[in-house]
Amino acid sequence: MQIGPYQLNNQLIVAPMAGVTDQPFRNLCLRYGAALAVSEMMLANPDIWDTDKSRLRMAHSGEEGIRSVQIAGADPKEMAWAARYNVEQGAQIIDINMGCPAKKVNKKLAGSALLQSPALVKQILDAVVAAVDVPVTLKIRTGWDPEHRNGVQIAQIAEESGIASLAVHGRTRQCMYKGNAEYDTIKAIKQNVSIPVVANGDITTPEQARFVLDYTGADALMIGRGAQGRPWIFREIQHYLDTGNKLEPVGSAEKRQVMLEHLTKLYGLYGELKGVRIARKHIGWYLDQDEQRQFRADFNQLESAAEQCSMVERFFDECVLDN
């Protein structure tokens, strides 16, 4: 798939997820075969950019792939300014968030709340596209609620405004992350625009990836929650798309290596205190099985990097002994 001057080497993209797709996670997914990893959402309001959280999200040193930065907001001028600023900081693609269903974002009439106002959508898209010389992409949901699925209308506005590609999550804002994603709207969007369309939502297995591509006709897939604790899902999906066969499950030795590397990178980015806290959710995703509940409960009590790494080492040592 082509996004402006960038030819992606496959059809697999990492979805932007606040509090998840930081640089360590993005780089892991890229090494496991994702063609593009979009950064965490950054609000367009410059008043909050001086926080540690914003500075880390805007840091691109050490990025292993194309630098795609997602911005969110409801004011066209602020969004244009945020786009220019991030390009100056090294962003190669600007992604606009009109898909986030979170209340704290929607109450500012940003994220998926914008789908209620197609006229404002157009103003924002026009302003951002005009503000920068890099490709601008857009992420949306299928609509505000199941009775108002206006994804096709928004997609047509995006195409008219010069958006380079469009990612669509197969749920409305009202659906949040409940129920099953629906792909009929994504299929209709693909049939009504000529820009690349990326399908997103409930893509957690190679078989589902194949089905969604075939059913929607989408140009690519965007994978979010399915990659949490499973950065290798991109390798698994690509192998299945290429061969029709499934890879063997990731072995303990590889999982151990990945988890320890991930921990080290988190400590390096955030510092030990914050890194230890952020590591808890990631390790929980890696080991998200009933028989490992006690491990996660104990891990979440640890307060140092050394203790966390040591506990992961012991866990896998015991797995070897048990086998």
Short mmCIF file of N, CA, C and O in Angstrom, two decimals, residues 169-281:
data_model
loop_
_atom_site.label_atom_id
_atom_site.label_comp_id
_atom_site.label_asym_id
_atom_site.label_seq_id
_atom_site.Cartn_x
_atom_site.Cartn_y
_atom_site.Cartn_z
N HIS A 169 -12.33 1.77 12.00
CA HIS A 169 -12.64 0.77 13.02
C HIS A 169 -14.10 0.37 12.86
O HIS A 169 -14.98 1.23 12.78
N GLY A 170 -14.35 -0.93 12.84
CA GLY A 170 -15.68 -1.44 12.53
C GLY A 170 -16.68 -1.36 13.66
O GLY A 170 -17.46 -2.30 13.86
N ARG A 171 -16.67 -0.29 14.42
CA ARG A 171 -17.66 -0.04 15.46
C ARG A 171 -18.01 1.44 15.45
O ARG A 171 -17.22 2.27 15.00
N THR A 172 -19.18 1.79 15.98
CA THR A 172 -19.52 3.19 16.18
C THR A 172 -18.96 3.66 17.51
O THR A 172 -18.50 2.85 18.33
N ARG A 173 -19.04 4.95 17.75
CA ARG A 173 -18.57 5.48 19.03
C ARG A 173 -19.39 4.89 20.16
O ARG A 173 -18.86 4.53 21.21
N GLN A 174 -20.70 4.80 19.98
CA GLN A 174 -21.56 4.28 21.03
C GLN A 174 -21.21 2.85 21.40
O GLN A 174 -21.33 2.44 22.56
N CYS A 175 -20.73 2.08 20.44
CA CYS A 175 -20.37 0.68 20.70
C CYS A 175 -19.11 0.54 21.54
O CYS A 175 -18.86 -0.54 22.11
N MET A 176 -18.30 1.62 21.62
CA MET A 176 -17.02 1.55 22.32
C MET A 176 -16.23 0.35 21.77
O MET A 176 -15.93 0.29 20.60
N TYR A 177 -15.92 -0.63 22.65
CA TYR A 177 -15.23 -1.85 22.20
C TYR A 177 -16.07 -3.09 22.46
O TYR A 177 -15.57 -4.20 22.49
N LYS A 178 -17.39 -2.87 22.64
CA LYS A 178 -18.29 -3.97 22.96
C LYS A 178 -18.80 -4.66 21.70
O LYS A 178 -18.79 -4.08 20.61
N GLY A 179 -19.27 -5.89 21.87
CA GLY A 179 -19.82 -6.62 20.74
C GLY A 179 -18.75 -6.93 19.71
O GLY A 179 -17.55 -6.83 19.97
N ASN A 180 -19.19 -7.30 18.53
CA ASN A 180 -18.28 -7.64 17.45
C ASN A 180 -18.17 -6.49 16.45
O ASN A 180 -19.15 -5.80 16.17
N ALA A 181 -16.99 -6.33 15.90
CA ALA A 181 -16.82 -5.35 14.84
C ALA A 181 -17.63 -5.77 13.63
O ALA A 181 -17.80 -6.97 13.36
N GLU A 182 -18.19 -4.79 12.91
CA GLU A 182 -18.90 -5.11 11.66
C GLU A 182 -18.09 -4.55 10.50
O GLU A 182 -17.49 -3.48 10.59
N TYR A 183 -18.08 -5.31 9.43
CA TYR A 183 -17.22 -4.95 8.31
C TYR A 183 -18.00 -4.49 7.07
O TYR A 183 -17.39 -4.10 6.07
N ASP A 184 -19.34 -4.51 7.15
CA ASP A 184 -20.13 -4.07 6.00
C ASP A 184 -19.88 -2.61 5.67
O ASP A 184 -19.79 -2.23 4.50
N THR A 185 -19.78 -1.78 6.71
CA THR A 185 -19.54 -0.36 6.47
C THR A 185 -18.17 -0.13 5.86
O THR A 185 -17.99 0.70 4.96
N ILE A 186 -17.18 -0.88 6.33
CA ILE A 186 -15.83 -0.75 5.76
C ILE A 186 -15.85 -1.16 4.29
O ILE A 186 -15.24 -0.51 3.43
N LYS A 187 -16.57 -2.22 3.98
CA LYS A 187 -16.70 -2.67 2.60
C LYS A 187 -17.36 -1.59 1.75
O LYS A 187 -16.90 -1.30 0.62
N ALA A 188 -18.42 -0.96 2.27
CA ALA A 188 -19.09 0.11 1.53
C ALA A 188 -18.18 1.30 1.32
O ALA A 188 -18.19 1.93 0.24
N ILE A 189 -17.39 1.63 2.34
CA ILE A 189 -16.44 2.75 2.19
C ILE A 189 -15.44 2.45 1.09
O ILE A 189 -15.16 3.30 0.23
N LYS A 190 -14.90 1.25 1.09
CA LYS A 190 -13.92 0.87 0.07
C LYS A 190 -14.52 0.98 -1.33
O LYS A 190 -13.83 1.37 -2.29
N GLN A 191 -15.79 0.67 -1.46
CA GLN A 191 -16.45 0.71 -2.77
C GLN A 191 -16.79 2.12 -3.22
O GLN A 191 -17.11 2.33 -4.39
N ASN A 192 -16.70 3.09 -2.29
CA ASN A 192 -17.14 4.45 -2.62
C ASN A 192 -16.02 5.48 -2.66
O ASN A 192 -16.29 6.65 -2.95
N VAL A 193 -14.79 5.08 -2.38
CA VAL A 193 -13.66 6.00 -2.48
C VAL A 193 -12.51 5.31 -3.19
O VAL A 193 -12.45 4.08 -3.25
N SER A 194 -11.60 6.10 -3.70
CA SER A 194 -10.45 5.53 -4.41
C SER A 194 -9.17 5.59 -3.58
O SER A 194 -8.15 5.00 -3.97
N ILE A 195 -9.17 6.29 -2.44
CA ILE A 195 -7.98 6.32 -1.60
C ILE A 195 -7.84 4.99 -0.86
O ILE A 195 -8.82 4.26 -0.70
N PRO A 196 -6.64 4.62 -0.41
CA PRO A 196 -6.46 3.37 0.32
C PRO A 196 -7.31 3.34 1.59
O PRO A 196 -7.39 4.34 2.31
N VAL A 197 -7.93 2.20 1.84
CA VAL A 197 -8.76 2.00 3.03
C VAL A 197 -8.15 0.88 3.87
O VAL A 197 -7.80 -0.19 3.34
N VAL A 198 -8.03 1.13 5.17
CA VAL A 198 -7.44 0.19 6.10
C VAL A 198 -8.52 -0.29 7.07
O VAL A 198 -9.17 0.53 7.72
N ALA A 199 -8.72 -1.61 7.15
CA ALA A 199 -9.74 -2.17 8.02
C ALA A 199 -9.18 -2.44 9.41
O ALA A 199 -8.07 -2.95 9.55
N ASN A 200 -9.97 -2.12 10.43
CA ASN A 200 -9.53 -2.26 11.82
C ASN A 200 -10.69 -2.78 12.66
O ASN A 200 -11.84 -2.46 12.41
N GLY A 201 -10.35 -3.61 13.66
CA GLY A 201 -11.36 -4.09 14.59
C GLY A 201 -11.44 -5.60 14.66
O GLY A 201 -11.76 -6.25 13.67
N ASP A 202 -11.12 -6.16 15.83
CA ASP A 202 -11.25 -7.60 16.10
C ASP A 202 -10.39 -8.48 15.20
O ASP A 202 -10.75 -9.63 14.92
N ILE A 203 -9.26 -7.98 14.75
CA ILE A 203 -8.35 -8.79 13.93
C ILE A 203 -7.31 -9.38 14.88
O ILE A 203 -6.30 -8.76 15.20
N THR A 204 -7.60 -10.59 15.35
CA THR A 204 -6.77 -11.20 16.39
C THR A 204 -6.17 -12.54 15.97
O THR A 204 -5.41 -13.12 16.74
N THR A 205 -6.50 -13.02 14.79
CA THR A 205 -5.95 -14.29 14.30
C THR A 205 -5.60 -14.15 12.83
O THR A 205 -6.17 -13.31 12.12
N PRO A 206 -4.71 -15.00 12.34
CA PRO A 206 -4.42 -14.99 10.90
C PRO A 206 -5.66 -15.26 10.05
O PRO A 206 -5.84 -14.64 8.99
N GLU A 207 -6.51 -16.16 10.51
CA GLU A 207 -7.71 -16.50 9.74
C GLU A 207 -8.65 -15.30 9.64
O GLU A 207 -9.23 -15.02 8.58
N GLN A 208 -8.79 -14.56 10.75
CA GLN A 208 -9.65 -13.38 10.72
C GLN A 208 -9.06 -12.31 9.81
O GLN A 208 -9.79 -11.60 9.11
N ALA A 209 -7.75 -12.19 9.81
CA ALA A 209 -7.10 -11.23 8.94
C ALA A 209 -7.40 -11.52 7.47
O ALA A 209 -7.75 -10.62 6.69
N ARG A 210 -7.29 -12.78 7.09
CA ARG A 210 -7.60 -13.19 5.72
C ARG A 210 -9.06 -12.88 5.37
O ARG A 210 -9.36 -12.37 4.30
N PHE A 211 -9.97 -13.21 6.30
CA PHE A 211 -11.39 -12.98 6.07
C PHE A 211 -11.68 -11.49 5.87
O PHE A 211 -12.39 -11.10 4.93
N VAL A 212 -11.13 -10.64 6.73
CA VAL A 212 -11.43 -9.21 6.66
C VAL A 212 -10.90 -8.60 5.36
O VAL A 212 -11.58 -7.80 4.71
N LEU A 213 -9.69 -8.99 4.97
CA LEU A 213 -9.16 -8.50 3.70
C LEU A 213 -10.06 -8.90 2.54
O LEU A 213 -10.40 -8.08 1.67
N ASP A 214 -10.45 -10.16 2.51
CA ASP A 214 -11.27 -10.65 1.40
C ASP A 214 -12.66 -10.05 1.41
O ASP A 214 -13.20 -9.68 0.36
N TYR A 215 -13.26 -9.94 2.58
CA TYR A 215 -14.65 -9.48 2.67
C TYR A 215 -14.78 -7.99 2.36
O TYR A 215 -15.70 -7.57 1.65
N THR A 216 -13.88 -7.19 2.89
CA THR A 216 -13.99 -5.73 2.74
C THR A 216 -13.33 -5.22 1.47
O THR A 216 -13.69 -4.15 0.98
N GLY A 217 -12.36 -5.97 0.94
CA GLY A 217 -11.57 -5.46 -0.18
C GLY A 217 -10.58 -4.40 0.26
O GLY A 217 -10.02 -3.68 -0.58
N ALA A 218 -10.36 -4.27 1.57
CA ALA A 218 -9.46 -3.24 2.10
C ALA A 218 -8.05 -3.41 1.57
O ALA A 218 -7.62 -4.52 1.21
N ASP A 219 -7.32 -2.31 1.56
CA ASP A 219 -5.94 -2.31 1.08
C ASP A 219 -4.96 -2.81 2.14
O ASP A 219 -3.87 -3.27 1.80
N ALA A 220 -5.36 -2.69 3.39
CA ALA A 220 -4.47 -3.10 4.48
C ALA A 220 -5.30 -3.33 5.73
O ALA A 220 -6.50 -3.03 5.78
N LEU A 221 -4.63 -3.87 6.75
CA LEU A 221 -5.26 -4.14 8.04
C LEU A 221 -4.54 -3.35 9.13
O LEU A 221 -3.32 -3.21 9.09
N MET A 222 -5.30 -2.85 10.08
CA MET A 222 -4.73 -2.18 11.25
C MET A 222 -5.06 -3.02 12.47
O MET A 222 -6.22 -3.35 12.71
N ILE A 223 -4.03 -3.38 13.23
CA ILE A 223 -4.19 -4.28 14.37
C ILE A 223 -3.82 -3.56 15.65
O ILE A 223 -2.73 -2.98 15.76
N GLY A 224 -4.74 -3.58 16.61
CA GLY A 224 -4.53 -2.90 17.87
C GLY A 224 -4.44 -3.87 19.03
O GLY A 224 -3.38 -4.39 19.35
N ARG A 225 -5.59 -4.13 19.67
CA ARG A 225 -5.59 -4.97 20.87
C ARG A 225 -5.05 -6.37 20.60
O ARG A 225 -4.49 -7.00 21.50
N GLY A 226 -5.18 -6.85 19.38
CA GLY A 226 -4.67 -8.18 19.04
C GLY A 226 -3.17 -8.29 19.14
O GLY A 226 -2.62 -9.39 19.20
N ALA A 227 -2.46 -7.14 19.17
CA ALA A 227 -1.01 -7.14 19.26
C ALA A 227 -0.50 -6.93 20.68
O ALA A 227 0.70 -7.03 20.93
N GLN A 228 -1.40 -6.64 21.62
CA GLN A 228 -0.97 -6.41 22.99
C GLN A 228 -0.46 -7.73 23.59
O GLN A 228 -1.18 -8.72 23.67
N GLY A 229 0.80 -7.72 23.97
CA GLY A 229 1.42 -8.94 24.46
C GLY A 229 1.71 -9.95 23.38
O GLY A 229 2.16 -11.07 23.67
N ARG A 230 1.47 -9.60 22.12
CA ARG A 230 1.71 -10.51 20.99
C ARG A 230 2.27 -9.73 19.79
O ARG A 230 1.66 -9.69 18.72
N PRO A 231 3.42 -9.10 19.93
CA PRO A 231 3.96 -8.37 18.79
C PRO A 231 4.23 -9.26 17.59
O PRO A 231 4.27 -8.81 16.45
N TRP A 232 4.39 -10.57 17.86
CA TRP A 232 4.65 -11.53 16.77
C TRP A 232 3.41 -11.83 15.94
O TRP A 232 3.49 -12.55 14.95
N ILE A 233 2.25 -11.26 16.29
CA ILE A 233 1.05 -11.51 15.50
C ILE A 233 1.22 -11.04 14.06
O ILE A 233 0.65 -11.63 13.13
N PHE A 234 2.06 -10.05 13.85
CA PHE A 234 2.27 -9.56 12.48
C PHE A 234 3.02 -10.60 11.65
O PHE A 234 2.70 -10.81 10.48
N ARG A 235 4.00 -11.24 12.24
CA ARG A 235 4.70 -12.33 11.55
C ARG A 235 3.76 -13.49 11.26
O ARG A 235 3.78 -14.06 10.15
N GLU A 236 2.91 -13.82 12.24
CA GLU A 236 1.98 -14.93 12.06
C GLU A 236 0.97 -14.65 10.95
O GLU A 236 0.69 -15.52 10.11
N ILE A 237 0.43 -13.43 10.94
CA ILE A 237 -0.55 -13.08 9.91
C ILE A 237 0.08 -13.05 8.54
O ILE A 237 -0.48 -13.58 7.57
N GLN A 238 1.26 -12.43 8.43
CA GLN A 238 1.90 -12.34 7.12
C GLN A 238 2.21 -13.73 6.56
O GLN A 238 2.03 -13.98 5.36
N HIS A 239 2.68 -14.62 7.41
CA HIS A 239 2.97 -15.99 6.97
C HIS A 239 1.70 -16.66 6.45
O HIS A 239 1.72 -17.34 5.41
N TYR A 240 0.62 -16.48 7.14
CA TYR A 240 -0.65 -17.09 6.73
C TYR A 240 -1.15 -16.48 5.42
O TYR A 240 -1.64 -17.20 4.54
N LEU A 241 -1.03 -15.16 5.28
CA LEU A 241 -1.46 -14.52 4.04
C LEU A 241 -0.62 -15.00 2.86
O LEU A 241 -1.12 -15.16 1.74
N ASP A 242 0.67 -15.24 3.12
CA ASP A 242 1.58 -15.66 2.04
C ASP A 242 1.41 -17.13 1.69
O ASP A 242 1.54 -17.51 0.50
N THR A 243 1.16 -17.96 2.69
CA THR A 243 1.23 -19.41 2.45
C THR A 243 -0.08 -20.16 2.69
O THR A 243 -0.23 -21.29 2.21
N GLY A 244 -1.00 -19.57 3.44
CA GLY A 244 -2.21 -20.29 3.82
C GLY A 244 -1.99 -21.24 4.98
O GLY A 244 -2.91 -21.96 5.39
N ASN A 245 -0.79 -21.25 5.54
CA ASN A 245 -0.45 -22.13 6.66
C ASN A 245 -0.15 -21.31 7.91
O ASN A 245 0.31 -20.16 7.82
N LYS A 246 -0.39 -21.91 9.07
CA LYS A 246 -0.14 -21.22 10.33
C LYS A 246 1.23 -21.59 10.87
O LYS A 246 1.67 -22.73 10.75
N LEU A 247 1.90 -20.61 11.46
CA LEU A 247 3.17 -20.87 12.12
C LEU A 247 2.94 -21.58 13.45
O LEU A 247 1.87 -21.49 14.05
N GLU A 248 3.97 -22.25 13.92
CA GLU A 248 3.92 -22.83 15.25
C GLU A 248 3.87 -21.70 16.29
O GLU A 248 4.40 -20.61 16.06
N PRO A 249 3.22 -21.92 17.43
CA PRO A 249 3.18 -20.89 18.47
C PRO A 249 4.58 -20.47 18.90
O PRO A 249 5.53 -21.25 18.84
N VAL A 250 4.70 -19.23 19.32
CA VAL A 250 5.99 -18.71 19.77
C VAL A 250 6.47 -19.53 20.97
O VAL A 250 5.70 -19.79 21.91
N GLY A 251 7.72 -19.93 20.95
CA GLY A 251 8.28 -20.75 22.01
C GLY A 251 8.66 -19.94 23.24
O GLY A 251 8.76 -18.71 23.19
N SER A 252 8.89 -20.64 24.34
CA SER A 252 9.21 -19.98 25.61
C SER A 252 10.50 -19.17 25.53
O SER A 252 10.59 -18.07 26.10
N ALA A 253 11.50 -19.68 24.83
CA ALA A 253 12.78 -18.97 24.76
C ALA A 253 12.62 -17.62 24.05
O ALA A 253 13.16 -16.60 24.51
N GLU A 254 11.86 -17.62 22.98
CA GLU A 254 11.67 -16.38 22.24
C GLU A 254 10.82 -15.40 23.04
O GLU A 254 11.10 -14.20 23.10
N LYS A 255 9.77 -15.92 23.68
CA LYS A 255 8.90 -15.06 24.48
C LYS A 255 9.69 -14.43 25.63
O LYS A 255 9.55 -13.25 25.94
N ARG A 256 10.54 -15.24 26.25
CA ARG A 256 11.39 -14.73 27.34
C ARG A 256 12.27 -13.60 26.86
O ARG A 256 12.36 -12.55 27.52
N GLN A 257 12.92 -13.79 25.72
CA GLN A 257 13.82 -12.78 25.19
C GLN A 257 13.07 -11.49 24.88
O GLN A 257 13.54 -10.38 25.20
N VAL A 258 11.89 -11.62 24.28
CA VAL A 258 11.11 -10.43 23.90
C VAL A 258 10.64 -9.68 25.14
O VAL A 258 10.73 -8.45 25.20
N MET A 259 10.16 -10.41 26.13
CA MET A 259 9.67 -9.75 27.33
C MET A 259 10.79 -9.00 28.06
O MET A 259 10.60 -7.86 28.52
N LEU A 260 11.95 -9.61 28.16
CA LEU A 260 13.05 -8.96 28.85
C LEU A 260 13.55 -7.74 28.06
O LEU A 260 13.88 -6.70 28.65
N GLU A 261 13.58 -7.87 26.74
CA GLU A 261 13.97 -6.70 25.93
C GLU A 261 12.95 -5.58 26.08
O GLU A 261 13.32 -4.41 26.20
N HIS A 262 11.68 -5.96 26.09
CA HIS A 262 10.63 -4.95 26.22
C HIS A 262 10.77 -4.22 27.56
O HIS A 262 10.69 -2.98 27.63
N LEU A 263 11.00 -4.98 28.63
CA LEU A 263 11.20 -4.35 29.93
C LEU A 263 12.37 -3.37 29.91
O LEU A 263 12.26 -2.24 30.38
N THR A 264 13.48 -3.80 29.35
CA THR A 264 14.68 -2.95 29.30
C THR A 264 14.41 -1.65 28.55
O THR A 264 14.84 -0.57 28.97
N LYS A 265 13.70 -1.75 27.43
CA LYS A 265 13.39 -0.56 26.65
C LYS A 265 12.44 0.38 27.38
O LYS A 265 12.55 1.60 27.28
N LEU A 266 11.50 -0.19 28.12
CA LEU A 266 10.58 0.65 28.90
C LEU A 266 11.34 1.42 29.98
O LEU A 266 11.11 2.62 30.17
N TYR A 267 12.23 0.75 30.68
CA TYR A 267 13.02 1.44 31.71
C TYR A 267 13.88 2.53 31.07
O TYR A 267 14.04 3.61 31.65
N GLY A 268 14.42 2.24 29.90
CA GLY A 268 15.28 3.21 29.23
C GLY A 268 14.52 4.45 28.78
O GLY A 268 15.04 5.56 28.85
N LEU A 269 13.29 4.27 28.36
CA LEU A 269 12.49 5.40 27.86
C LEU A 269 11.91 6.22 29.01
O LEU A 269 11.98 7.46 29.00
N TYR A 270 11.34 5.54 29.99
CA TYR A 270 10.57 6.25 31.02
C TYR A 270 11.35 6.48 32.33
O TYR A 270 10.88 7.22 33.18
N GLY A 271 12.50 5.82 32.47
CA GLY A 271 13.15 5.82 33.77
C GLY A 271 12.60 4.66 34.59
O GLY A 271 11.54 4.11 34.29
N GLU A 272 13.31 4.28 35.66
CA GLU A 272 12.92 3.07 36.39
C GLU A 272 11.56 3.19 37.06
O GLU A 272 10.72 2.30 36.94
N LEU A 273 11.31 4.29 37.75
CA LEU A 273 10.08 4.41 38.52
C LEU A 273 8.83 4.28 37.63
O LEU A 273 7.96 3.44 37.88
N LYS A 274 8.76 5.08 36.60
CA LYS A 274 7.60 5.04 35.72
C LYS A 274 7.62 3.78 34.85
O LYS A 274 6.59 3.18 34.57
N GLY A 275 8.82 3.39 34.42
CA GLY A 275 8.94 2.20 33.58
C GLY A 275 8.43 0.95 34.28
O GLY A 275 7.78 0.11 33.66
N VAL A 276 8.71 0.83 35.57
CA VAL A 276 8.24 -0.33 36.34
C VAL A 276 6.72 -0.36 36.35
O VAL A 276 6.10 -1.43 36.21
N ARG A 277 6.09 0.77 36.49
CA ARG A 277 4.63 0.80 36.54
C ARG A 277 4.01 0.49 35.19
O ARG A 277 3.02 -0.25 35.09
N ILE A 278 4.59 1.05 34.14
CA ILE A 278 4.05 0.80 32.80
C ILE A 278 4.27 -0.65 32.40
O ILE A 278 3.44 -1.26 31.70
N ALA A 279 5.37 -1.24 32.87
CA ALA A 279 5.68 -2.63 32.52
C ALA A 279 4.60 -3.60 33.01
O ALA A 279 4.40 -4.66 32.42
N ARG A 280 3.91 -3.25 34.07
CA ARG A 280 2.95 -4.18 34.66
C ARG A 280 1.87 -4.59 33.68
O ARG A 280 1.51 -5.76 33.58
N LYS A 281 1.32 -3.64 32.95
CA LYS A 281 0.24 -4.00 32.03
C LYS A 281 0.77 -4.81 30.86
O LYS A 281 0.10 -5.75 30.40
#
